[in-house]
Structure formats: structure tokens, C-alpha cells
Short mmCIF file of C-alpha atoms in Angstrom, two decimals:
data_model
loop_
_atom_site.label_atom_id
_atom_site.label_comp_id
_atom_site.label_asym_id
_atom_site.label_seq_id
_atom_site.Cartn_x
_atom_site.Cartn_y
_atom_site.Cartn_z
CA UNK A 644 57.21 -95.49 48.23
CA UNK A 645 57.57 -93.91 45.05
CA UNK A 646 54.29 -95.08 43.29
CA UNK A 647 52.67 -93.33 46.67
CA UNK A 648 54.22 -90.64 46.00
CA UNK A 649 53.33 -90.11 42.36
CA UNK A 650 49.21 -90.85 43.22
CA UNK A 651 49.42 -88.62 46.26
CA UNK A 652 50.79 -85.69 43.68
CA UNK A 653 48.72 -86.32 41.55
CA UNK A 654 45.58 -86.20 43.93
CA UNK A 655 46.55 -82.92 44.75
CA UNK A 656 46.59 -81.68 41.02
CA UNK A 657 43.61 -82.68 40.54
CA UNK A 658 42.03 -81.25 43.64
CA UNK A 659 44.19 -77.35 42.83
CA UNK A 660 43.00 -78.06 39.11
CA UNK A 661 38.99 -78.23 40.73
CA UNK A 662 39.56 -75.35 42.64
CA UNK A 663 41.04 -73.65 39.82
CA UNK A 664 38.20 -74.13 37.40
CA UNK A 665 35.74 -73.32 40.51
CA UNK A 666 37.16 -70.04 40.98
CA UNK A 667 37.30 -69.27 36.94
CA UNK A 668 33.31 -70.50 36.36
CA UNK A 669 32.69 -68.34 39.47
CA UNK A 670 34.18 -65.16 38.34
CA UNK A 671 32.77 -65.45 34.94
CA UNK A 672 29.59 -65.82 37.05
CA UNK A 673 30.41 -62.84 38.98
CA UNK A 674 31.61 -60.71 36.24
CA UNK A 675 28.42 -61.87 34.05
CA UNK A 676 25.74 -60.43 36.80
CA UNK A 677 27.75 -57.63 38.00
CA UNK A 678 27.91 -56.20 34.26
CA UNK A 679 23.59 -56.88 33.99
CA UNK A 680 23.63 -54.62 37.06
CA UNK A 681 25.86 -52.04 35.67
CA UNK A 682 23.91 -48.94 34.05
CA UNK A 683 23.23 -49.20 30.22
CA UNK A 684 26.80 -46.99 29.71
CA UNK A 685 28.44 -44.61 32.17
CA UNK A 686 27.03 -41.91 34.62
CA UNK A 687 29.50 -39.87 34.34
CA UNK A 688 29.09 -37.60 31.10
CA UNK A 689 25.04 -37.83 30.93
CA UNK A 690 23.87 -36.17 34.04
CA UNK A 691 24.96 -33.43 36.72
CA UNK A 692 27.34 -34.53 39.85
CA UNK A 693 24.07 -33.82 41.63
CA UNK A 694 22.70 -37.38 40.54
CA UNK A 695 24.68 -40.57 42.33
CA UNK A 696 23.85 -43.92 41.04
CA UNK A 697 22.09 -45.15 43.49
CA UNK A 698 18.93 -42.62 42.72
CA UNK A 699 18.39 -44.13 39.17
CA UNK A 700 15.78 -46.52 39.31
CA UNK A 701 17.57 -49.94 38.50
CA UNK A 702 14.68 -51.91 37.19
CA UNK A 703 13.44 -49.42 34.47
CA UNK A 704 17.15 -49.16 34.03
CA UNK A 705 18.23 -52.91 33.67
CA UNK A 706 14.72 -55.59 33.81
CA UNK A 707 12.53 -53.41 31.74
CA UNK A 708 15.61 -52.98 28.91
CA UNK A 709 14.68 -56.17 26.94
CA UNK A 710 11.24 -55.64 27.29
CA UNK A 711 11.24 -52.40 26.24
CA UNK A 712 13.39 -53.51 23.02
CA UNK A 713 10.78 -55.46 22.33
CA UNK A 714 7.77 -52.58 22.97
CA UNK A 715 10.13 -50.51 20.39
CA UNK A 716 10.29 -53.33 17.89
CA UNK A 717 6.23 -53.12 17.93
CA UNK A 718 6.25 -49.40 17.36
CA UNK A 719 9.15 -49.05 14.77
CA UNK A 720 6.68 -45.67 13.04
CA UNK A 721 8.41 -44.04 16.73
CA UNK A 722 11.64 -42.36 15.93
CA UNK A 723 14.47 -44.66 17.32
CA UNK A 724 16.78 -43.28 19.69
CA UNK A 725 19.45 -44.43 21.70
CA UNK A 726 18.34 -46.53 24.96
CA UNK A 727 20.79 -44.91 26.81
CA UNK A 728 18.95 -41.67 26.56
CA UNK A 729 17.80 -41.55 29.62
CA UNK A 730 15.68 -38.38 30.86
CA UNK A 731 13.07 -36.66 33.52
CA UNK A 732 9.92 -36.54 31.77
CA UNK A 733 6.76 -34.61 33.05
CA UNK A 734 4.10 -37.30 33.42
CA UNK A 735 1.55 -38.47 30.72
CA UNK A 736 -0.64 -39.78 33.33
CA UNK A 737 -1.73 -38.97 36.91
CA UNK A 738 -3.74 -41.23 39.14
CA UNK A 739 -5.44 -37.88 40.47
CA UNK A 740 -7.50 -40.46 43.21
CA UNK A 741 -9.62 -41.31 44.94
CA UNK A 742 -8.08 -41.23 48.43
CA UNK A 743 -8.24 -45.41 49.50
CA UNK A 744 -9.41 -46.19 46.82
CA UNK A 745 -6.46 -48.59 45.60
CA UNK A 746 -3.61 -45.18 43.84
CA UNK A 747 -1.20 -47.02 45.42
CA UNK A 748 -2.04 -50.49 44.34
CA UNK A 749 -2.67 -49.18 41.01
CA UNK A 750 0.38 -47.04 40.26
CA UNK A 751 2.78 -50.34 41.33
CA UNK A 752 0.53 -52.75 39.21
CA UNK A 753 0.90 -50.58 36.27
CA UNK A 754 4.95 -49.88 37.02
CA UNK A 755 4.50 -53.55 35.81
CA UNK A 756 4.68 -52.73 32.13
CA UNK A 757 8.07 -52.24 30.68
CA UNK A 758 6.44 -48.82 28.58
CA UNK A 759 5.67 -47.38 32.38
CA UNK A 760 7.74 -45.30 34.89
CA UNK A 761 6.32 -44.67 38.24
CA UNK A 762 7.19 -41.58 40.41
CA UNK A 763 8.04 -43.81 43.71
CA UNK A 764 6.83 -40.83 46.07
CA UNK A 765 3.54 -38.97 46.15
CA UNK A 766 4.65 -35.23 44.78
CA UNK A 767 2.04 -32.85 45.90
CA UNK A 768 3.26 -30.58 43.46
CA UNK A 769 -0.38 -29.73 42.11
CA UNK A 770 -2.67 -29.39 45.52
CA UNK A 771 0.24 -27.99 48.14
CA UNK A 772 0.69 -24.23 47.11
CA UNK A 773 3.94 -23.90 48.25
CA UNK A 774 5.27 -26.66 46.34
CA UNK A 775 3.46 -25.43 43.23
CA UNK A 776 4.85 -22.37 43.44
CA UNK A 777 8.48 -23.99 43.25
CA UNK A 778 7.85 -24.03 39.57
CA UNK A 779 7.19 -26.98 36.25
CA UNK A 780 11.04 -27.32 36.46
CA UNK A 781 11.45 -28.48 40.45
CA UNK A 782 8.31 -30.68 39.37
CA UNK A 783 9.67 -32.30 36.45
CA UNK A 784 13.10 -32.78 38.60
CA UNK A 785 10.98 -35.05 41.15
CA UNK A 786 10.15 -37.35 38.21
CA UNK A 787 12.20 -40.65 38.04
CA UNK A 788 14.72 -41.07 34.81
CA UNK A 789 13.04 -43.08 31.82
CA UNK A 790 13.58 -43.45 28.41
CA UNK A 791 11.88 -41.15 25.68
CA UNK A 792 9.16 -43.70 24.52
CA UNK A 793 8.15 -44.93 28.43
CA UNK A 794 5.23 -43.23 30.02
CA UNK A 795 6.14 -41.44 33.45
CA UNK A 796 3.03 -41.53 36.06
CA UNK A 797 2.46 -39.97 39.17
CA UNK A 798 -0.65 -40.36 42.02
CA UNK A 799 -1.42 -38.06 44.48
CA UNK A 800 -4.73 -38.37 45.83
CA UNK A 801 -5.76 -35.36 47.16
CA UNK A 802 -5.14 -33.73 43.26
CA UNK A 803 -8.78 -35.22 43.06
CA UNK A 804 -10.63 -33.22 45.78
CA UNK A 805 -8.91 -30.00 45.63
CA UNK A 806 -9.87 -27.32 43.60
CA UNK A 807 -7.15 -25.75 42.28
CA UNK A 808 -6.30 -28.78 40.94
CA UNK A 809 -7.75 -29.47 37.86
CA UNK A 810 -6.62 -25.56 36.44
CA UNK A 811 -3.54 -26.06 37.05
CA UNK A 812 -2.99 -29.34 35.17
CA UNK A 813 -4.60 -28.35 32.58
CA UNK A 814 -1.92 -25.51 32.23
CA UNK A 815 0.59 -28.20 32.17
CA UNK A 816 -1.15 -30.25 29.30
CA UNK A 817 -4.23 -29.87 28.39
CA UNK A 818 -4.22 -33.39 27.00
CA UNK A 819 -2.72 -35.12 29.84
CA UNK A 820 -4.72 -38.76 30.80
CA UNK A 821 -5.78 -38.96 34.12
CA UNK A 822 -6.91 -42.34 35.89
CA UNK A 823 -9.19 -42.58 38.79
CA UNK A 824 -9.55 -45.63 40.99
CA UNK A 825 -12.68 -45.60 43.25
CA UNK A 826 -14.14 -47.86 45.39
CA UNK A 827 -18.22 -49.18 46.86
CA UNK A 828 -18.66 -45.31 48.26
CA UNK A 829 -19.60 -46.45 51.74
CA UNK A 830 -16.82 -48.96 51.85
CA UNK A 831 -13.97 -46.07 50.75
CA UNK A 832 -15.45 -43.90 53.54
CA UNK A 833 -14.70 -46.58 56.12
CA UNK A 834 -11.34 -47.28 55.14
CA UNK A 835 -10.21 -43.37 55.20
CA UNK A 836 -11.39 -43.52 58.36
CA UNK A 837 -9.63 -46.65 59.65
CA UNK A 838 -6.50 -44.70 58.68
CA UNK A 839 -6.73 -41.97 60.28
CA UNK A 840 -7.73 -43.88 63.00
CA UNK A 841 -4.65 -45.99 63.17
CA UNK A 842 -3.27 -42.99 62.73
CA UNK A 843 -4.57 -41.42 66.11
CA UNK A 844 -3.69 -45.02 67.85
CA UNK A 845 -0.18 -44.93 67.08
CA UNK A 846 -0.03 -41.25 68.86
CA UNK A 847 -1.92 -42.60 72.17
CA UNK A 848 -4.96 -40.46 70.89
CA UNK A 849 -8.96 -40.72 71.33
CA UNK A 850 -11.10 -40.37 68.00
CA UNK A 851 -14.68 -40.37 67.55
CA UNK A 852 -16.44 -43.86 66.02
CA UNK A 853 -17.05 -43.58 62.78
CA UNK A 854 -20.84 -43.47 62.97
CA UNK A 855 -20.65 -40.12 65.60
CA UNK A 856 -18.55 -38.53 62.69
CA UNK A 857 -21.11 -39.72 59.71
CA UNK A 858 -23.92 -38.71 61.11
CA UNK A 859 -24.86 -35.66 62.01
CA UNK A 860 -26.28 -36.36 66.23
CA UNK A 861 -28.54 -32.97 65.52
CA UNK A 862 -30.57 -34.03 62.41
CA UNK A 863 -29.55 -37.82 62.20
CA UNK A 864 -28.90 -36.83 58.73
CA UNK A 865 -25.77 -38.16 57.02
CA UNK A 866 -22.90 -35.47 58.24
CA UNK A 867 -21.74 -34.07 54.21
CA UNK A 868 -19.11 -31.61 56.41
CA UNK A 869 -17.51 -34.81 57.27
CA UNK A 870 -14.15 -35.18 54.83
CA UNK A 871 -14.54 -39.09 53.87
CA UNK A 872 -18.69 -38.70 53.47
CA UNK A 873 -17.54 -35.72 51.53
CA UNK A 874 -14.76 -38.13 49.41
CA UNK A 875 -16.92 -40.42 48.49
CA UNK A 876 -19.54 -38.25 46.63
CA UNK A 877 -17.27 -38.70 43.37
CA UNK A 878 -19.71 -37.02 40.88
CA UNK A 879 -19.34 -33.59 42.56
CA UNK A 880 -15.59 -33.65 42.20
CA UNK A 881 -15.26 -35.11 39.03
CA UNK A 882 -17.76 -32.25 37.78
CA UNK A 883 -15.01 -29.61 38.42
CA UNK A 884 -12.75 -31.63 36.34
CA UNK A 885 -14.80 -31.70 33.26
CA UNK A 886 -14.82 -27.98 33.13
CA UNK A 887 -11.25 -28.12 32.09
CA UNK A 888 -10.87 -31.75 30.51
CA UNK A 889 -13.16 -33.62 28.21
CA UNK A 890 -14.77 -37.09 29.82
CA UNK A 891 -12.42 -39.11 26.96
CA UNK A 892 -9.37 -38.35 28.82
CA UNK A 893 -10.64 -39.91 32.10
CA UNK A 894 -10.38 -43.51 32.60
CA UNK A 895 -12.40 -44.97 35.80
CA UNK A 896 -10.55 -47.98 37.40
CA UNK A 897 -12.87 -50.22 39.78
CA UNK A 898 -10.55 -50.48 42.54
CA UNK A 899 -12.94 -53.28 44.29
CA UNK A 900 -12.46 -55.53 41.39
CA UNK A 901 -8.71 -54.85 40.92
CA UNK A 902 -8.21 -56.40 44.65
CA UNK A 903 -10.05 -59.47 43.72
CA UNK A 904 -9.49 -59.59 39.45
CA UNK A 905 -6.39 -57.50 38.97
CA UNK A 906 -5.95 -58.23 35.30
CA UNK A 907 -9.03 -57.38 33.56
CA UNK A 908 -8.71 -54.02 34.72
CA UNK A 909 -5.08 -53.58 33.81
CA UNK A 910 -5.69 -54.59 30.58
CA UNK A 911 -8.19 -51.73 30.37
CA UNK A 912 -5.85 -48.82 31.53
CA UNK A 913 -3.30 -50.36 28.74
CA UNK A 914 -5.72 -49.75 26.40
CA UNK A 915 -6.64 -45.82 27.75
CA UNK A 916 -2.73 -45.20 28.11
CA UNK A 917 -2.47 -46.35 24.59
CA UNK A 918 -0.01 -49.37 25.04
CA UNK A 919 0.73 -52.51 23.85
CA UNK A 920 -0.71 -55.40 26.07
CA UNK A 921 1.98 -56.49 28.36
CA UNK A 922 1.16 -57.20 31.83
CA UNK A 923 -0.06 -60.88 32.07
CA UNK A 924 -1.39 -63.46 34.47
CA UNK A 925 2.01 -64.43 35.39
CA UNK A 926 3.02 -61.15 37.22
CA UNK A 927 0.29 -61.02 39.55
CA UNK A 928 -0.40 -64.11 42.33
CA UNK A 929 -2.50 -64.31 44.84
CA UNK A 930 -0.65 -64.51 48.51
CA UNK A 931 -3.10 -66.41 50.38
CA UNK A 932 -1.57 -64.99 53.76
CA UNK A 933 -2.15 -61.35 52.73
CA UNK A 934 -5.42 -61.27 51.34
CA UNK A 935 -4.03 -59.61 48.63
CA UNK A 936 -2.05 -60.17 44.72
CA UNK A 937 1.31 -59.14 44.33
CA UNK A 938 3.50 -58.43 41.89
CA UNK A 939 5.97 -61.10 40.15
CA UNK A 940 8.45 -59.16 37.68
CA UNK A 941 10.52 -62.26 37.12
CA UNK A 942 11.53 -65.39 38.19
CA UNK A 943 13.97 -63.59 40.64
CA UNK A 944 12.10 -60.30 41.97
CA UNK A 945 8.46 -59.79 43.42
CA UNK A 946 6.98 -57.60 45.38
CA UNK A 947 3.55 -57.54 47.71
CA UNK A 948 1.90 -54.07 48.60
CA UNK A 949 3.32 -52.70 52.37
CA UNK A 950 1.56 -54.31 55.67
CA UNK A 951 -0.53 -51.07 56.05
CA UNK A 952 -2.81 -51.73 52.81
CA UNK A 953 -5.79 -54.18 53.53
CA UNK A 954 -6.17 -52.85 57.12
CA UNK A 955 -8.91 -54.69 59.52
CA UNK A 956 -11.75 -52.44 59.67
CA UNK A 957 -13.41 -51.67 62.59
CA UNK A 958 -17.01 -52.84 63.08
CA UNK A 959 -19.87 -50.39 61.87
CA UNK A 960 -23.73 -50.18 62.65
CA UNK A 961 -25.45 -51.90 59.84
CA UNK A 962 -28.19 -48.92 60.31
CA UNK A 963 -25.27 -46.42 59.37
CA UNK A 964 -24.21 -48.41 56.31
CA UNK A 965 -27.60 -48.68 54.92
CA UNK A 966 -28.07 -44.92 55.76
CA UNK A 967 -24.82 -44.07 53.86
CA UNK A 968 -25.38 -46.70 50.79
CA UNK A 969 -28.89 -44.77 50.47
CA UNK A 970 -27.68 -41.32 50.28
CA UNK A 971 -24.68 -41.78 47.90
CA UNK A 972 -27.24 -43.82 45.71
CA UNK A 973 -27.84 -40.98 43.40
CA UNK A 974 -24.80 -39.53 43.56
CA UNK A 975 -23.29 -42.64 42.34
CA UNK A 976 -26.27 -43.01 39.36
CA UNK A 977 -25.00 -39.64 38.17
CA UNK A 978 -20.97 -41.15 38.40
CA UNK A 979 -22.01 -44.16 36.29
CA UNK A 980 -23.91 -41.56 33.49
CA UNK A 981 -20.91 -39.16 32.89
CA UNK A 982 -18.22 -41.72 33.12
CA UNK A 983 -19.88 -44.53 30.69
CA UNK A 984 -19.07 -47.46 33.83
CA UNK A 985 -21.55 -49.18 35.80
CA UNK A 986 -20.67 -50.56 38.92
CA UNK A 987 -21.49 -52.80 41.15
CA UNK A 988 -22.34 -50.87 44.20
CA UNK A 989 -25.61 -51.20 46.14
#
């Protein structure tokens, strides 16, 4: 009776003693990932009450820190300061367009480097009046916190057809980079059009087909006072740039090829933006059920692009898309002979 005693006591040691050990590896565990998510060092002391937590933007905060270490270790001329000098930087680069032409795609691609901050939210600040006239200070507050040596960027679209536009960055920094993705001219046109028309869907709402809206019914002519014919005709907007900003600060981005060879054309805008080659073949994999890459930023996180991007489009006359291809056909000779890129439209 005794001995059963003595080996049913000392089963039960040895199961407390598991459990025990279980709940000490576990809290170490806990304790180990809970201090990775912690900010670098306190809030409290470095910015205003008006700031919570929750609006810094963890991964530049946290993934990017190693990395970055690293991109500092490569630049050691830089003046080294504290990584927990965190800051609201007025961008270095804008993705100033084109309008579905891949901004979006582009500015979360890029976001990919560890030297790069991306403003989550298109700002406006540049093309909406009233927002411009809010002042550089509520702009520079709408930029995400980084650390002195990252890059900040920002894409609004519309910077790239409005007028007032290019002044007015250029009053900001006149040596500011500026990246702009386009796409086949024809195709682009399309696409801004299958948006809006989605757009109308959603609200129960009749719109025109796109070839009523291209071409004009009274000449049969293609219809120029028709906002994504008018888009598309990149050399006209892109000469009202270029009377404030040299063509060297201009990088163009084929946004056809980054949907189907994302890399290449990465590597390209690290080498405009001045950066040390970073992004690699391992962050970007295609989903076959998408269509589309996405983004891998470690073994843990990825990210695809929302459900809206890649959207069917509609079926055009072919008569229409030979009409348009034609007429943009200079237009797009003159785009290839300022910007130094040949591409590979018909």
C-alpha cells in the first residue's frame, strides 16, 4: 500500500514539475515577443499626448529596425544618431501618378525597403486648395514617424494632372524626386474607366460605355474633353512639370512590367532614390489566385494588394482600341524622347 503510495506521489510531481516548466518556457516566450513588439523606448517623453501608440507605424518601428542597422552600417559617412529618434519628415519622394497606373502598387512595393516610409493615406495636400492652404506644417503632420536616415514617400495621383501642382512643390523643394508609374495609354484609359464605373454600379447608377465617352458621336474623332483620353496623353502633363524641375529628377516606372516583373523595376527606383539594393526576389511571390505578386516581409507577415486592384474590365470595340492606340502614338513617341525610356506600347 505504501510503495503505491510513494509512485502515485511521485507521478504527480512529476506531472506539477511539467506544468511548471510549461508555464516558465511559456512566459519567457511571452515576455520575449511582447518586448519585440514594444516601441524602441517609451512614448511618453518623445511626443505630444496628441499621439497614442497605436498611430506609430509598428513595422518601420520594430521589422525594419535590424534592417535599417544594417542600411546604417553601409553608410557610416551619415552622422549616427540615436534609432530612437523618431520624427515626421516632409517627403523626399512623391509618386505624383499616373492615375491607374499601378501608385498604389508601387508605393507598398517600395515600403518594402527598410530605408523607406510610406504615407499609408493619399494626402491631397498639393492639388485640393483647401488643404493646401492648411499650411507645410499640417502637411508634414500627415506624414508617418521614421527615423532621420529613412526616406518618407507619398502618392497622390491627381498631383500629376493638376496644374498648380508642380509650383507648388517646387516651393517645398526644389530638389525633391518624383516617380511616375504609367501604363500602355489605351489600357490606363480603360481601367480609369472601369472604376468609375464600379463606382456608378455600387450607387444603382447608369454610365455611358466607354466607347460613347471616347469618341466623340459628332466627328468620330477621339473625344480629348474626355478626363481618362485626357490622362493618358502623359507628354502634355509632364511638359508643365519640366518648367519647374529638371528631367534628372523624374524617374518613369513601367507599371505594365511591374505587374508581371516586379523586381527589375524596383531595383531601378533604388537606384533613382539613391539606396542601397535591398528588396529581393524573396519579398515578392506570385499568388496564382490573384493574378497578382504580393508582398512577403518575413517569414511571419505578407501582404497582397486590396480585392479592388486588378479589376475585370469590361469588353471594348477592337475599332475603338485601334482608334485610341493610333492617336496617343505620337504623343507617346514624344514621352519616350524627354524621359530617356522606351516602352513597349503599340
Amino acid at each position: 500500500m505504501l510503495l503505491k503510495q510513494q509512485a502515485w506521489l511521485r507521478q504527480k510531481l512529476l506531472v506539477l514539475g511539467s506544468l511548471a516548466v510549461g508555464s516558465l518556457l511559456y512566459l519567457v516566450a511571452r515576455v520575449g515577443s511582447l518586448d519585440r513588439l514594444q516601441p524602441i523606448c517609451p512614448i511618453e517623453g518623445r511626443v505630444s499626448g496628441a499621439h497614442n501608440q497605436a498611430e506609430f507605424p509598428l513595422r518601420a518601428l520594430q521589422f525594419k529596425r535590424g534592417l535599417l542597422h544594417e542600411f546604417r552600417k553601409g553608410n557610416s559617412s551619415k552622422e549616427q544618431v540615436p534609432l530612437h529618434d523618431l520624427v515626421q519628415q516632409l517627403p523626399k519622394a512623391i509618386i505624383i501618378g499616373v492615375r491607374k497606373g499601378g501608385t498604389r502598387a508601387l508605393l507598398e512595393m517600395l515600403n518594402l525597403h527598410p530605408a523607406v516610409v510610406k504615407a499609408s493615406q493619399e494626402i491631397h495636400f498639393f492639388d485640393n486648395d483647401e488643404n493646401y492652404a492648411k499650411g507645410i506644417d499640417w502637411y508634414r503632420k500627415k506624414m508617418p514617424f521614421s527615423y532621420p536616415q529613412q526616406i518618407t514617400i507619398e502618392k497622390s495621383p491627381a498631383y500629376f494632372i493638376t496644374e498648380e501642382v508642380p509650383e507648388r512643390i517646387y516651393k517645398m523643394n526644389s530638389s525633391i524626386k518624383l516617380l511616375i508609374i504609367v501604363r500602355e495609354p489605351t489600357t490606363r484609359a480603360i481601367s480609369d474607366y472601369t472604376q468609375v464605373l464600379e463606382g456608378k454600379e455600387r450607387k444603382n447608377k447608369t454610365y455611358y460605355k466607354f466607347e460613347k465617352l471616347a469618341i466623340d458621336p459628332n466627328t468620330c474623332e477621339v473625344n480629348t474633353k474626355y478626363k481618362a483620353v485626357r490622362t493618358s496623353i502623359y507628354t502634355k502633363h509632364l511638359e508643365r512639370w519640366l518648367k519647374y524641375f529638371p528631367i534628372e529628377q523624374f524617374h518613369v516606372v513601367d507599371g505594365d512590367r511591374l505587374i508581371t516583373e516586379p523586381l527589375p523595376e524596383l531595383q531601378l527606383v533604388e537606384k533613382f532614390l539613391n539606396l542601397p539594393p535591398r528588396i529581393s526576389q524573396y519579398n515578392l511571390y506570385f499568388n496564382a489566385t490573384r493574378g497578382f505578386y504580393c508582398l512577403r516581409f518575413n517569414i511571419i507577415f505578407n501582404k497582397c494588394l486590396a480585392g479592388s486592384k486588378g479589376r475585370i474590365h469590361p469588353e471594348v470595340d477592337p475599332s475603338v482600341i485601334t482608334k485610341l492606340r493610333k492617336f496617343f502614338h505620337p504623343f507617346n513617341q514624344k514621352f519616350y524622347q524627354i524621359t530617356g525610356r522606351t516602352l513597349n506600347w503599340p
